[in-house]
Coordinates of C-alpha atoms in Angstrom, one line a residue:
N70 CA 0.0 0.0 0.0
L71 CA 2.8 2.4 0.8
L72 CA 4.5 1.9 -2.5
G73 CA 1.2 2.5 -4.4
L74 CA 0.6 5.7 -2.4
T75 CA 4.1 6.9 -3.1
I76 CA 3.7 6.4 -6.8
A77 CA 0.3 8.1 -6.9
F78 CA 1.7 11.1 -4.9
A79 CA 4.7 11.4 -7.2
A80 CA 2.4 11.3 -10.3
F81 CA 0.2 13.9 -8.8
M82 CA 3.1 16.2 -8.0
L83 CA 4.5 15.8 -11.6
I84 CA 1.1 16.6 -13.1
M85 CA 0.6 19.6 -10.8
M86 CA 4.1 21.0 -11.6
Q87 CA 3.3 20.7 -15.3
V88 CA -0.1 22.5 -14.9
D89 CA 1.5 25.3 -12.8
Y90 CA 4.2 25.7 -15.5
D91 CA 1.6 25.8 -18.3
Y92 CA -0.5 28.5 -16.5
N93 CA 2.4 30.7 -15.3
H94 CA 4.9 30.5 -18.1
N95 CA 5.7 34.0 -19.5
K96 CA 3.5 35.8 -16.9
H97 CA 6.5 38.0 -15.9
I98 CA 6.9 39.4 -19.5
K99 CA 5.2 42.7 -20.1
G100 CA 2.3 42.2 -22.5
A101 CA 2.3 38.4 -22.0
E102 CA -1.4 38.3 -22.9
S103 CA -0.5 39.4 -26.4
I104 CA 1.9 36.5 -27.1
F105 CA 0.5 34.1 -29.7
R106 CA 1.8 31.0 -31.4
L107 CA 1.7 30.8 -35.2
E108 CA 1.2 27.4 -36.7
M109 CA 1.0 25.9 -40.2
I110 CA -1.3 23.0 -40.9
L111 CA 0.3 20.6 -43.4
G112 CA -2.4 18.3 -44.7
D113 CA -2.8 15.2 -42.7
E114 CA 0.6 15.5 -41.0
G115 CA -0.7 18.0 -38.4
A116 CA 0.4 21.4 -37.3
Q117 CA 4.0 22.8 -37.4
A118 CA 4.8 25.5 -34.8
I119 CA 8.4 26.1 -35.8
L120 CA 8.5 29.1 -38.2
S121 CA 11.4 31.2 -39.3
R122 CA 11.3 35.0 -38.5
P123 CA 11.0 36.1 -42.1
L124 CA 8.0 33.8 -42.6
A125 CA 6.3 35.0 -39.4
T126 CA 6.9 38.6 -40.4
A127 CA 5.5 38.0 -43.9
F128 CA 2.4 36.4 -42.4
L129 CA 1.9 39.3 -40.0
N130 CA 2.6 42.0 -42.6
P131 CA 1.3 40.8 -46.0
P132 CA 2.2 42.9 -49.0
L133 CA -0.5 45.3 -50.2
T134 CA -1.4 44.4 -53.7

């Protein structure tokens, strides 16, 4: 019983640490509520969140034509 309780407590602590990190990450940065993540969806492969700076800038500032 003690081993099972120890494992359950450790799992609970790990989950709570991750939840705390997810909710409080970047809170110290001024304007943190304006931080967004830009993703590209590539067919059936899913979303890609790693974009280069020029591509992100081009997406945010499209040319006026």
